[in-house]
PDB file of C-alpha atoms in Angstrom:
ATOM      1  CA  MET A   1      35.610  23.574  28.241  1.00 94.00           C
ATOM      2  CA  ILE A   2      32.486  22.338  29.933  1.00 97.00           C
ATOM      3  CA  SER A   3      29.945  20.004  27.704  1.00 97.00           C
ATOM      4  CA  VAL A   4      26.175  21.366  28.769  1.00 98.00           C
ATOM      5  CA  LEU A   5      23.089  19.229  28.167  1.00 98.00           C
ATOM      6  CA  LEU A   6      19.440  21.256  28.497  1.00 97.00           C
ATOM      7  CA  ALA A   7      16.853  19.353  29.214  1.00 97.00           C
ATOM      8  CA  ASP A   8      13.296  20.810  29.302  1.00 95.00           C
ATOM      9  CA  ASP A   9       9.718  20.727  27.060  1.00 94.00           C
ATOM     10  CA  GLN A  10       9.603  24.496  26.758  1.00 94.00           C
ATOM     11  CA  ALA A  11      11.706  25.068  23.724  1.00 95.00           C
ATOM     12  CA  LEU A  12      11.939  29.100  24.653  1.00 94.00           C
ATOM     13  CA  VAL A  13      13.494  28.162  28.147  1.00 92.00           C
ATOM     14  CA  ARG A  14      16.006  25.755  26.324  1.00 95.00           C
ATOM     15  CA  GLY A  15      16.511  29.035  23.919  1.00 95.00           C
ATOM     16  CA  GLY A  16      17.022  31.290  26.985  1.00 94.00           C
ATOM     17  CA  LEU A  17      19.757  28.394  28.652  1.00 95.00           C
ATOM     18  CA  ARG A  18      21.737  27.908  25.534  1.00 97.00           C
ATOM     19  CA  MET A  19      22.373  31.830  25.349  1.00 96.00           C
ATOM     20  CA  ILE A  20      23.195  32.006  28.771  1.00 96.00           C
ATOM     21  CA  ILE A  21      25.573  29.152  28.656  1.00 97.00           C
ATOM     22  CA  ASP A  22      26.892  29.514  24.707  1.00 96.00           C
ATOM     23  CA  ALA A  23      27.729  32.912  25.916  1.00 96.00           C
ATOM     24  CA  GLN A  24      30.311  31.851  28.467  1.00 97.00           C
ATOM     25  CA  GLN A  25      33.801  31.513  27.391  1.00 95.00           C
ATOM     26  CA  ASP A  26      34.566  27.964  29.308  1.00 96.00           C
ATOM     27  CA  MET A  27      31.368  25.956  28.556  1.00 97.00           C
ATOM     28  CA  HIS A  28      29.250  25.419  25.488  1.00 96.00           C
ATOM     29  CA  VAL A  29      25.511  23.712  24.608  1.00 98.00           C
ATOM     30  CA  VAL A  30      26.099  20.143  23.388  1.00 97.00           C
ATOM     31  CA  GLY A  31      22.833  18.913  22.931  1.00 97.00           C
ATOM     32  CA  GLU A  32      19.166  19.267  24.143  1.00 97.00           C
ATOM     33  CA  ALA A  33      16.155  16.946  25.106  1.00 97.00           C
ATOM     34  CA  ALA A  34      12.347  18.247  25.017  1.00 96.00           C
ATOM     35  CA  ASN A  35      11.493  15.117  27.869  1.00 96.00           C
ATOM     36  CA  GLY A  36      13.263  13.049  30.395  1.00 95.00           C
ATOM     37  CA  ALA A  37      13.109  10.017  27.936  1.00 96.00           C
ATOM     38  CA  GLU A  38      14.912  12.275  25.431  1.00 96.00           C
ATOM     39  CA  ALA A  39      17.365  13.621  28.176  1.00 96.00           C
ATOM     40  CA  VAL A  40      18.449   9.890  29.171  1.00 96.00           C
ATOM     41  CA  ALA A  41      18.889   8.639  25.491  1.00 96.00           C
ATOM     42  CA  THR A  42      20.874  11.909  24.523  1.00 96.00           C
ATOM     43  CA  THR A  43      23.039  12.060  27.961  1.00 96.00           C
ATOM     44  CA  GLU A  44      23.792   8.215  27.540  1.00 94.00           C
ATOM     45  CA  ARG A  45      24.972   8.919  23.742  1.00 95.00           C
ATOM     46  CA  ILE A  46      27.324  12.339  24.316  1.00 95.00           C
ATOM     47  CA  GLN A  47      27.742  12.158  28.428  1.00 95.00           C
ATOM     48  CA  PRO A  48      28.045  16.214  28.565  1.00 96.00           C
ATOM     49  CA  ASP A  49      29.948  17.251  31.838  1.00 95.00           C
ATOM     50  CA  VAL A  50      26.861  18.266  32.982  1.00 96.00           C
ATOM     51  CA  VAL A  51      22.661  17.960  32.183  1.00 97.00           C
ATOM     52  CA  LEU A  52      20.774  21.406  33.282  1.00 97.00           C
ATOM     53  CA  MET A  53      17.124  18.756  34.185  1.00 95.00           C
ATOM     54  CA  ASP A  54      13.990  20.628  34.511  1.00 93.00           C
ATOM     55  CA  VAL A  55      11.883  18.782  37.087  1.00 89.00           C
ATOM     56  CA  ARG A  56       8.312  18.869  35.536  1.00 88.00           C
ATOM     57  CA  MET A  57       8.734  17.156  31.528  1.00 91.00           C
ATOM     58  CA  PRO A  58       7.022  14.844  29.218  1.00 89.00           C
ATOM     59  CA  GLU A  59       7.096  10.987  28.837  1.00 89.00           C
ATOM     60  CA  LEU A  60       9.376  11.177  31.556  1.00 92.00           C
ATOM     61  CA  ASP A  61      10.032  13.667  34.277  1.00 91.00           C
ATOM     62  CA  GLY A  62      13.512  14.744  35.607  1.00 92.00           C
ATOM     63  CA  ILE A  63      13.974  13.309  39.014  1.00 91.00           C
ATOM     64  CA  ALA A  64      12.986   9.448  37.147  1.00 93.00           C
ATOM     65  CA  ALA A  65      15.143  10.716  34.427  1.00 94.00           C
ATOM     66  CA  THR A  66      18.024  11.568  36.735  1.00 92.00           C
ATOM     67  CA  ARG A  67      17.119   8.363  38.847  1.00 90.00           C
ATOM     68  CA  ARG A  68      18.052   5.986  35.632  1.00 92.00           C
ATOM     69  CA  LEU A  69      20.846   7.631  34.973  1.00 90.00           C
ATOM     70  CA  ALA A  70      21.847   7.507  38.203  1.00 84.00           C
ATOM     71  CA  ASP A  71      21.207   3.586  37.859  1.00 83.00           C
ATOM     72  CA  ARG A  72      23.521   3.459  35.245  1.00 79.00           C
ATOM     73  CA  GLY A  73      26.472   3.499  37.799  1.00 68.00           C
ATOM     74  CA  PRO A  74      29.277   6.037  37.770  1.00 68.00           C
ATOM     75  CA  THR A  75      29.468   8.434  35.138  1.00 76.00           C
ATOM     76  CA  LYS A  76      31.387  12.083  34.491  1.00 83.00           C
ATOM     77  CA  THR A  77      27.870  13.281  34.091  1.00 91.00           C
ATOM     78  CA  ARG A  78      26.177  15.653  36.717  1.00 91.00           C
ATOM     79  CA  VAL A  79      22.757  16.667  36.523  1.00 93.00           C
ATOM     80  CA  LEU A  80      21.858  20.421  38.031  1.00 92.00           C
ATOM     81  CA  MET A  81      17.826  20.103  38.325  1.00 89.00           C
ATOM     82  CA  LEU A  82      16.114  23.524  37.611  1.00 88.00           C
ATOM     83  CA  THR A  83      12.994  23.653  40.005  1.00 81.00           C
ATOM     84  CA  THR A  84      11.035  26.589  41.189  1.00 74.00           C
ATOM     85  CA  PHE A  85      10.697  28.021  44.801  1.00 59.00           C
ATOM     86  CA  ASP A  86       7.186  25.529  45.440  1.00 58.00           C
ATOM     87  CA  GLU A  87       8.324  22.214  44.374  1.00 60.00           C
ATOM     88  CA  ASP A  88      10.730  21.436  47.823  1.00 60.00           C
ATOM     89  CA  GLN A  89       9.004  17.886  47.940  1.00 65.00           C
ATOM     90  CA  LEU A  90       9.924  16.976  44.315  1.00 70.00           C
ATOM     91  CA  VAL A  91      13.715  18.297  45.176  1.00 68.00           C
ATOM     92  CA  TYR A  92      13.959  16.396  47.705  1.00 71.00           C
ATOM     93  CA  GLU A  93      12.948  12.970  45.942  1.00 77.00           C
ATOM     94  CA  ALA A  94      15.513  14.292  43.159  1.00 76.00           C
ATOM     95  CA  MET A  95      18.163  14.537  46.120  1.00 75.00           C
ATOM     96  CA  ARG A  96      17.409  10.814  46.568  1.00 77.00           C
ATOM     97  CA  ALA A  97      17.689  10.132  42.793  1.00 82.00           C
ATOM     98  CA  GLY A  98      20.673  11.582  42.344  1.00 83.00           C
ATOM     99  CA  ALA A  99      20.917  14.806  41.226  1.00 86.00           C
ATOM    100  CA  SER A 100      23.841  16.376  42.409  1.00 84.00           C
ATOM    101  CA  GLY A 101      22.522  20.847  42.395  1.00 82.00           C
ATOM    102  CA  PHE A 102      19.777  22.499  42.691  1.00 81.00           C
ATOM    103  CA  LEU A 103      18.475  25.787  41.475  1.00 83.00           C
ATOM    104  CA  LEU A 104      15.916  27.628  41.018  1.00 82.00           C
ATOM    105  CA  LYS A 105      14.841  29.076  37.494  1.00 83.00           C
ATOM    106  CA  SER A 106      14.408  32.865  38.499  1.00 84.00           C
ATOM    107  CA  VAL A 107      18.353  32.910  39.346  1.00 86.00           C
ATOM    108  CA  PRO A 108      20.111  35.131  37.431  1.00 91.00           C
ATOM    109  CA  PRO A 109      22.422  34.400  34.140  1.00 93.00           C
ATOM    110  CA  ALA A 110      25.589  34.978  36.344  1.00 93.00           C
ATOM    111  CA  ARG A 111      24.511  32.590  38.802  1.00 89.00           C
ATOM    112  CA  LEU A 112      23.835  29.481  36.712  1.00 93.00           C
ATOM    113  CA  ALA A 113      26.861  29.566  35.158  1.00 94.00           C
ATOM    114  CA  GLU A 114      28.359  30.023  38.159  1.00 91.00           C
ATOM    115  CA  ALA A 115      26.531  26.478  39.341  1.00 89.00           C
ATOM    116  CA  VAL A 116      27.349  24.949  36.328  1.00 93.00           C
ATOM    117  CA  ARG A 117      31.125  25.355  36.984  1.00 92.00           C
ATOM    118  CA  VAL A 118      30.566  24.033  40.623  1.00 84.00           C
ATOM    119  CA  ILE A 119      28.467  20.828  39.542  1.00 87.00           C
ATOM    120  CA  ALA A 120      31.462  20.375  36.608  1.00 88.00           C
ATOM    121  CA  ALA A 121      33.906  20.420  38.933  1.00 81.00           C
ATOM    122  CA  GLY A 122      32.495  17.459  41.147  1.00 75.00           C
ATOM    123  CA  GLU A 123      31.104  19.797  44.096  1.00 72.00           C
ATOM    124  CA  ALA A 124      27.226  19.694  44.955  1.00 70.00           C
ATOM    125  CA  LEU A 125      25.246  22.716  45.085  1.00 71.00           C
ATOM    126  CA  LEU A 126      21.921  23.728  46.906  1.00 65.00           C
ATOM    127  CA  ALA A 127      20.366  27.143  46.370  1.00 59.00           C
ATOM    128  CA  PRO A 128      20.558  28.153  49.809  1.00 56.00           C
ATOM    129  CA  SER A 129      17.100  29.000  49.986  1.00 58.00           C
ATOM    130  CA  ILE A 130      16.220  25.741  48.478  1.00 59.00           C
ATOM    131  CA  THR A 131      18.070  23.649  51.374  1.00 59.00           C
ATOM    132  CA  ARG A 132      16.827  25.875  54.212  1.00 57.00           C
ATOM    133  CA  ARG A 133      13.158  25.757  52.888  1.00 60.00           C
ATOM    134  CA  LEU A 134      13.529  22.135  52.259  1.00 59.00           C
ATOM    135  CA  VAL A 135      15.051  21.009  55.290  1.00 57.00           C
ATOM    136  CA  GLU A 136      12.642  22.842  57.883  1.00 56.00           C
ATOM    137  CA  ASP A 137       9.430  22.013  55.406  1.00 59.00           C
ATOM    138  CA  PHE A 138      10.082  18.501  54.791  1.00 55.00           C
ATOM    139  CA  VAL A 139      11.126  17.183  58.138  1.00 52.00           C
ATOM    140  CA  ARG A 140       8.106  17.803  59.304  1.00 52.00           C
ATOM    141  CA  ARG A 141       6.750  14.630  57.488  1.00 51.00           C
ATOM    142  CA  PRO A 142       9.543  12.631  57.290  1.00 51.00           C
ATOM    143  CA  PRO A 143       9.698   9.295  54.921  1.00 53.00           C
ATOM    144  CA  PRO A 144       9.802   5.692  57.397  1.00 49.00           C
ATOM    145  CA  GLY A 145      13.689   5.702  59.075  1.00 52.00           C
ATOM    146  CA  GLU A 146      16.882   3.798  57.370  1.00 56.00           C
ATOM    147  CA  GLU A 147      18.772   2.425  59.651  1.00 63.00           C
ATOM    148  CA  ALA A 148      21.843   3.956  59.982  1.00 66.00           C
ATOM    149  CA  PRO A 149      25.062   3.254  58.031  1.00 73.00           C
ATOM    150  CA  ALA A 150      27.415   1.253  60.804  1.00 80.00           C
ATOM    151  CA  GLU A 151      30.247   3.417  59.502  1.00 82.00           C
ATOM    152  CA  LEU A 152      28.619   6.367  61.369  1.00 87.00           C
ATOM    153  CA  THR A 153      30.697   4.864  64.568  1.00 87.00           C
ATOM    154  CA  GLU A 154      33.357   5.458  62.447  1.00 90.00           C
ATOM    155  CA  LEU A 155      33.101   9.660  62.749  1.00 92.00           C
ATOM    156  CA  THR A 156      35.216  11.662  64.816  1.00 94.00           C
ATOM    157  CA  ASP A 157      33.590  13.761  67.550  1.00 94.00           C
ATOM    158  CA  ARG A 158      34.934  16.491  65.239  1.00 96.00           C
ATOM    159  CA  GLU A 159      33.170  14.978  61.542  1.00 95.00           C
ATOM    160  CA  ARG A 160      30.078  13.965  63.463  1.00 94.00           C
ATOM    161  CA  GLU A 161      29.722  17.849  64.478  1.00 95.00           C
ATOM    162  CA  VAL A 162      30.610  18.634  60.928  1.00 94.00           C
ATOM    163  CA  PHE A 163      27.824  16.403  59.324  1.00 93.00           C
ATOM    164  CA  SER A 164      25.266  18.225  61.685  1.00 90.00           C
ATOM    165  CA  LEU A 165      26.165  21.062  61.026  1.00 89.00           C
ATOM    166  CA  LEU A 166      26.284  20.423  56.978  1.00 86.00           C
ATOM    167  CA  ALA A 167      23.091  18.569  57.151  1.00 81.00           C
ATOM    168  CA  ARG A 168      21.333  21.566  57.992  1.00 77.00           C
ATOM    169  CA  GLY A 169      22.279  23.295  54.839  1.00 72.00           C
ATOM    170  CA  LEU A 170      25.542  25.364  56.386  1.00 78.00           C
ATOM    171  CA  SER A 171      28.081  26.088  53.601  1.00 79.00           C
ATOM    172  CA  ASN A 172      31.919  25.108  54.471  1.00 84.00           C
ATOM    173  CA  ALA A 173      32.550  29.208  55.032  1.00 85.00           C
ATOM    174  CA  GLU A 174      29.261  28.428  57.387  1.00 87.00           C
ATOM    175  CA  ILE A 175      30.782  25.450  58.936  1.00 91.00           C
ATOM    176  CA  ALA A 176      34.194  27.007  59.457  1.00 93.00           C
ATOM    177  CA  ALA A 177      32.461  30.124  61.515  1.00 94.00           C
ATOM    178  CA  GLU A 178      30.560  28.073  63.526  1.00 94.00           C
ATOM    179  CA  LEU A 179      33.292  25.379  64.626  1.00 95.00           C
ATOM    180  CA  VAL A 180      36.440  28.730  64.369  1.00 95.00           C
ATOM    181  CA  VAL A 181      37.974  26.640  62.514  1.00 95.00           C
ATOM    182  CA  THR A 182      39.586  27.319  58.554  1.00 95.00           C
ATOM    183  CA  GLU A 183      37.252  26.383  55.865  1.00 91.00           C
ATOM    184  CA  ALA A 184      40.415  24.083  54.316  1.00 93.00           C
ATOM    185  CA  THR A 185      40.050  22.617  58.096  1.00 95.00           C
ATOM    186  CA  VAL A 186      36.136  22.422  56.868  1.00 93.00           C
ATOM    187  CA  LYS A 187      36.641  20.893  53.404  1.00 90.00           C
ATOM    188  CA  THR A 188      39.043  18.031  54.897  1.00 94.00           C
ATOM    189  CA  HIS A 189      36.326  17.004  57.455  1.00 95.00           C
ATOM    190  CA  VAL A 190      33.858  16.787  54.524  1.00 92.00           C
ATOM    191  CA  ASN A 191      35.778  14.686  51.956  1.00 91.00           C
ATOM    192  CA  HIS A 192      36.759  12.424  55.030  1.00 93.00           C
ATOM    193  CA  LEU A 193      33.078  11.575  56.524  1.00 93.00           C
ATOM    194  CA  LEU A 194      31.918  11.114  52.783  1.00 90.00           C
ATOM    195  CA  GLY A 195      34.625   8.848  52.333  1.00 90.00           C
ATOM    196  CA  LYS A 196      33.695   6.780  55.442  1.00 92.00           C
ATOM    197  CA  LEU A 197      30.042   7.004  54.351  1.00 91.00           C
ATOM    198  CA  ASN A 198      30.703   6.005  50.645  1.00 87.00           C
ATOM    199  CA  LEU A 199      28.472   9.231  50.147  1.00 84.00           C
ATOM    200  CA  ARG A 200      28.928  10.647  46.473  1.00 76.00           C
ATOM    201  CA  ASP A 201      28.322  14.466  47.848  1.00 77.00           C
ATOM    202  CA  ARG A 202      27.020  16.380  50.259  1.00 78.00           C
ATOM    203  CA  ILE A 203      23.586  16.130  49.392  1.00 77.00           C
ATOM    204  CA  GLN A 204      23.545  12.365  49.566  1.00 78.00           C
ATOM    205  CA  ALA A 205      24.702  13.568  53.252  1.00 83.00           C
ATOM    206  CA  VAL A 206      21.669  15.762  54.133  1.00 78.00           C
ATOM    207  CA  VAL A 207      19.484  12.694  52.857  1.00 77.00           C
ATOM    208  CA  LEU A 208      21.328   9.923  54.996  1.00 82.00           C
ATOM    209  CA  ALA A 209      21.249  12.215  58.137  1.00 83.00           C
ATOM    210  CA  TYR A 210      17.536  13.211  58.107  1.00 75.00           C
ATOM    211  CA  GLU A 211      16.522   9.711  56.973  1.00 76.00           C
ATOM    212  CA  THR A 212      18.332   7.801  59.439  1.00 81.00           C
ATOM    213  CA  GLY A 213      17.197  10.194  62.246  1.00 78.00           C
ATOM    214  CA  PHE A 214      21.254  11.492  62.827  1.00 83.00           C
ATOM    215  CA  ILE A 215      19.446  14.822  62.884  1.00 75.00           C
ATOM    216  CA  GLN A 216      16.372  15.629  64.087  1.00 65.00           C
ATOM    217  CA  PRO A 217      13.855  19.028  62.751  1.00 55.00           C
ATOM    218  CA  HIS A 218      15.288  21.908  64.565  1.00 53.00           C
ATOM    219  CA  GLN A 219      18.398  20.703  66.281  1.00 49.00           C
TER     220      GLN A 219
END
Protein backbone atom coordinates (compact mmCIF):
# COMPACT_ATOMS: atom_id res chain seq x y z
CA MET A 1 0.00 0.00 0.00
CA ILE A 2 1.21 3.48 -0.89
CA SER A 3 0.90 5.81 2.09
CA VAL A 4 -0.12 9.39 1.24
CA LEU A 5 -0.10 12.61 3.24
CA LEU A 6 -2.41 15.44 2.13
CA ALA A 7 -1.11 18.99 2.60
CA ASP A 8 -3.56 21.73 1.63
CA ASP A 9 -4.99 24.63 3.61
CA GLN A 10 -8.52 24.02 2.32
CA ALA A 11 -10.42 21.27 4.13
CA LEU A 12 -12.73 20.79 1.15
CA VAL A 13 -9.77 20.12 -1.15
CA ARG A 14 -8.25 17.67 1.33
CA GLY A 15 -11.60 15.90 1.56
CA GLY A 16 -11.78 15.52 -2.21
CA LEU A 17 -8.23 14.24 -2.41
CA ARG A 18 -8.90 11.76 0.40
CA MET A 19 -11.89 10.34 -1.48
CA ILE A 20 -9.78 9.84 -4.60
CA ILE A 21 -6.83 8.26 -2.80
CA ASP A 22 -8.81 6.00 -0.47
CA ALA A 23 -10.87 4.75 -3.42
CA GLN A 24 -7.71 3.15 -4.84
CA GLN A 25 -6.90 -0.42 -3.86
CA ASP A 26 -3.17 0.21 -3.64
CA MET A 27 -2.99 3.43 -1.62
CA HIS A 28 -4.43 5.12 1.44
CA VAL A 29 -4.28 8.47 3.25
CA VAL A 30 -2.27 8.34 6.46
CA GLY A 31 -2.48 11.97 7.50
CA GLU A 32 -3.44 15.55 6.67
CA ALA A 33 -1.81 18.95 7.12
CA ALA A 34 -3.39 22.39 6.81
CA ASN A 35 -0.13 24.29 6.26
CA GLY A 36 3.49 23.75 5.33
CA ALA A 37 4.76 23.60 8.90
CA GLU A 38 2.29 20.83 9.72
CA ALA A 39 3.26 19.05 6.52
CA VAL A 40 6.94 19.00 7.52
CA ALA A 41 6.25 17.90 11.10
CA THR A 42 3.76 15.20 10.08
CA THR A 43 6.00 13.90 7.31
CA GLU A 44 8.92 13.56 9.69
CA ARG A 45 6.72 11.73 12.18
CA ILE A 46 4.96 9.21 9.93
CA GLN A 47 7.27 9.05 6.87
CA PRO A 48 4.62 8.64 4.14
CA ASP A 49 5.60 7.43 0.69
CA VAL A 50 4.12 10.49 -1.04
CA VAL A 51 3.10 13.97 0.08
CA LEU A 52 0.49 15.73 -2.06
CA MET A 53 1.70 19.28 -1.41
CA ASP A 54 -0.22 22.42 -2.32
CA VAL A 55 2.01 25.26 -3.51
CA ARG A 56 0.24 28.03 -1.62
CA MET A 57 -0.34 27.49 2.11
CA PRO A 58 -0.18 29.70 5.22
CA GLU A 59 2.66 29.77 7.79
CA LEU A 60 4.97 27.88 5.44
CA ASP A 61 4.24 27.50 1.73
CA GLY A 62 4.62 24.26 -0.17
CA ILE A 63 7.96 25.23 -1.69
CA ALA A 64 9.55 26.10 1.65
CA ALA A 65 8.11 22.93 3.18
CA THR A 66 9.52 20.84 0.35
CA ARG A 67 12.92 22.48 0.76
CA ARG A 68 12.95 21.71 4.49
CA LEU A 69 12.13 18.08 3.82
CA ALA A 70 14.87 17.84 1.19
CA ASP A 71 17.38 19.44 3.58
CA ARG A 72 16.74 16.63 6.06
CA GLY A 73 18.66 14.30 3.76
CA PRO A 74 17.74 11.05 1.97
CA THR A 75 14.27 9.75 2.77
CA LYS A 76 11.68 7.49 1.16
CA THR A 77 9.14 10.33 1.12
CA ARG A 78 8.65 12.06 -2.21
CA VAL A 79 6.70 15.24 -2.87
CA LEU A 80 4.08 15.60 -5.60
CA MET A 81 3.34 19.30 -5.95
CA LEU A 82 -0.20 20.36 -6.81
CA THR A 83 -0.32 23.59 -8.77
CA THR A 84 -2.45 25.75 -11.03
CA PHE A 85 -1.64 26.59 -14.61
CA ASP A 86 -0.51 30.15 -13.91
CA GLU A 87 2.15 29.32 -11.34
CA ASP A 88 5.08 28.42 -13.59
CA GLN A 89 7.66 30.42 -11.62
CA LEU A 90 6.59 28.71 -8.40
CA VAL A 91 6.89 25.34 -10.09
CA TYR A 92 10.47 26.08 -11.10
CA GLU A 93 11.32 27.10 -7.55
CA ALA A 94 9.75 23.88 -6.30
CA MET A 95 11.87 21.89 -8.75
CA ARG A 96 14.95 23.44 -7.20
CA ALA A 97 13.59 22.77 -3.72
CA GLY A 98 13.38 19.03 -4.32
CA ALA A 99 9.86 18.16 -5.44
CA SER A 100 9.66 14.96 -7.47
CA GLY A 101 6.60 15.79 -9.50
CA PHE A 102 4.03 18.38 -10.47
CA LEU A 103 0.41 18.04 -11.39
CA LEU A 104 -2.36 20.47 -12.18
CA LYS A 105 -5.21 20.49 -9.68
CA SER A 106 -7.64 20.22 -12.58
CA VAL A 107 -6.55 16.71 -13.65
CA PRO A 108 -9.08 13.85 -13.55
CA PRO A 109 -9.03 11.57 -10.46
CA ALA A 110 -7.54 8.65 -12.40
CA ARG A 111 -4.64 10.83 -13.54
CA LEU A 112 -3.96 11.94 -9.97
CA ALA A 113 -3.92 8.35 -8.73
CA GLU A 114 -1.54 7.29 -11.49
CA ALA A 115 0.75 10.24 -10.67
CA VAL A 116 0.94 9.06 -7.06
CA ARG A 117 1.96 5.61 -8.28
CA VAL A 118 4.65 7.06 -10.54
CA ILE A 119 6.12 9.16 -7.74
CA ALA A 120 5.94 6.32 -5.20
CA ALA A 121 7.82 4.07 -7.64
CA GLY A 122 10.75 6.48 -7.57
CA GLU A 123 10.14 8.17 -10.90
CA ALA A 124 9.80 11.90 -11.52
CA LEU A 125 6.69 13.34 -13.07
CA LEU A 126 6.01 16.58 -14.87
CA ALA A 127 2.64 17.15 -16.49
CA PRO A 128 3.45 17.89 -20.15
CA SER A 129 1.33 21.04 -20.06
CA ILE A 130 3.47 22.31 -17.18
CA THR A 131 6.82 21.16 -18.53
CA ARG A 132 6.63 22.71 -21.96
CA ARG A 133 5.17 26.00 -20.80
CA LEU A 134 7.64 26.17 -17.91
CA VAL A 135 10.63 25.58 -20.15
CA GLU A 136 9.51 28.04 -22.81
CA ASP A 137 8.50 30.74 -20.34
CA PHE A 138 11.08 30.53 -17.58
CA VAL A 139 14.19 30.26 -19.72
CA ARG A 140 13.43 33.70 -21.16
CA ARG A 141 14.46 35.03 -17.76
CA PRO A 142 16.90 32.45 -16.35
CA PRO A 143 18.65 32.95 -13.02
CA PRO A 144 22.40 33.64 -12.91
CA GLY A 145 24.19 30.72 -14.50
CA GLU A 146 25.87 28.18 -12.30
CA GLU A 147 29.18 26.58 -13.10
CA ALA A 148 28.69 23.38 -15.06
CA PRO A 149 29.83 20.31 -13.11
CA ALA A 150 32.97 18.60 -14.39
CA GLU A 151 30.93 15.40 -14.63
CA LEU A 152 29.22 16.77 -17.74
CA THR A 153 32.39 16.03 -19.68
CA GLU A 154 32.05 12.37 -18.72
CA LEU A 155 28.78 11.98 -20.60
CA THR A 156 28.94 10.09 -23.86
CA ASP A 157 27.68 11.75 -27.05
CA ARG A 158 24.48 9.70 -26.85
CA GLU A 159 23.96 10.58 -23.19
CA ARG A 160 24.36 14.26 -24.05
CA GLU A 161 21.69 13.88 -26.75
CA VAL A 162 19.35 12.22 -24.27
CA PHE A 163 20.13 14.88 -21.66
CA SER A 164 19.25 17.65 -24.10
CA LEU A 165 15.92 16.07 -25.06
CA LEU A 166 15.08 15.26 -21.45
CA ALA A 167 15.70 18.89 -20.49
CA ARG A 168 13.20 20.00 -23.14
CA GLY A 169 10.53 18.01 -21.32
CA LEU A 170 10.34 14.96 -23.58
CA SER A 171 9.23 11.65 -22.08
CA ASN A 172 11.25 8.46 -22.55
CA ALA A 173 8.87 7.40 -25.33
CA GLU A 174 9.30 10.72 -27.12
CA ILE A 175 13.08 10.58 -26.76
CA ALA A 176 13.07 7.03 -28.12
CA ALA A 177 11.09 8.16 -31.16
CA GLU A 178 13.40 11.12 -31.71
CA LEU A 179 16.56 9.00 -31.56
CA VAL A 180 15.01 5.90 -33.18
CA VAL A 181 15.89 3.60 -30.29
CA THR A 182 13.86 1.60 -27.77
CA GLU A 183 12.40 3.05 -24.59
CA ALA A 184 14.50 0.55 -22.63
CA THR A 185 17.64 1.99 -24.21
CA VAL A 186 16.56 5.52 -23.34
CA LYS A 187 15.84 4.51 -19.74
CA THR A 188 19.33 3.03 -19.50
CA HIS A 189 20.90 6.24 -20.82
CA VAL A 190 18.84 8.35 -18.43
CA ASN A 191 19.88 6.23 -15.45
CA HIS A 192 23.53 6.44 -16.48
CA LEU A 193 23.57 10.21 -16.93
CA LEU A 194 21.71 10.80 -13.66
CA GLY A 195 24.27 8.65 -11.90
CA LYS A 196 27.23 10.41 -13.49
CA LEU A 197 25.82 13.83 -12.60
CA ASN A 198 24.81 12.80 -9.07
CA LEU A 199 21.20 13.81 -9.70
CA ARG A 200 18.20 12.35 -7.90
CA ASP A 201 15.81 12.41 -10.87
CA ARG A 202 15.04 13.99 -14.24
CA ILE A 203 13.56 17.07 -12.61
CA GLN A 204 16.94 17.93 -11.13
CA ALA A 205 18.37 17.26 -14.60
CA VAL A 206 16.06 19.89 -16.14
CA VAL A 207 17.17 22.44 -13.56
CA LEU A 208 20.85 21.66 -14.10
CA ALA A 209 20.57 21.81 -17.89
CA TYR A 210 19.11 25.31 -17.96
CA GLU A 211 20.98 26.84 -15.06
CA THR A 212 24.38 25.78 -16.41
CA GLY A 213 23.58 26.72 -19.99
CA PHE A 214 23.85 23.13 -21.21
CA ILE A 215 20.71 23.81 -23.19
CA GLN A 216 19.50 27.20 -24.38
CA PRO A 217 15.96 28.49 -24.98
CA HIS A 218 14.37 27.06 -28.14
CA GLN A 219 17.37 24.79 -28.69
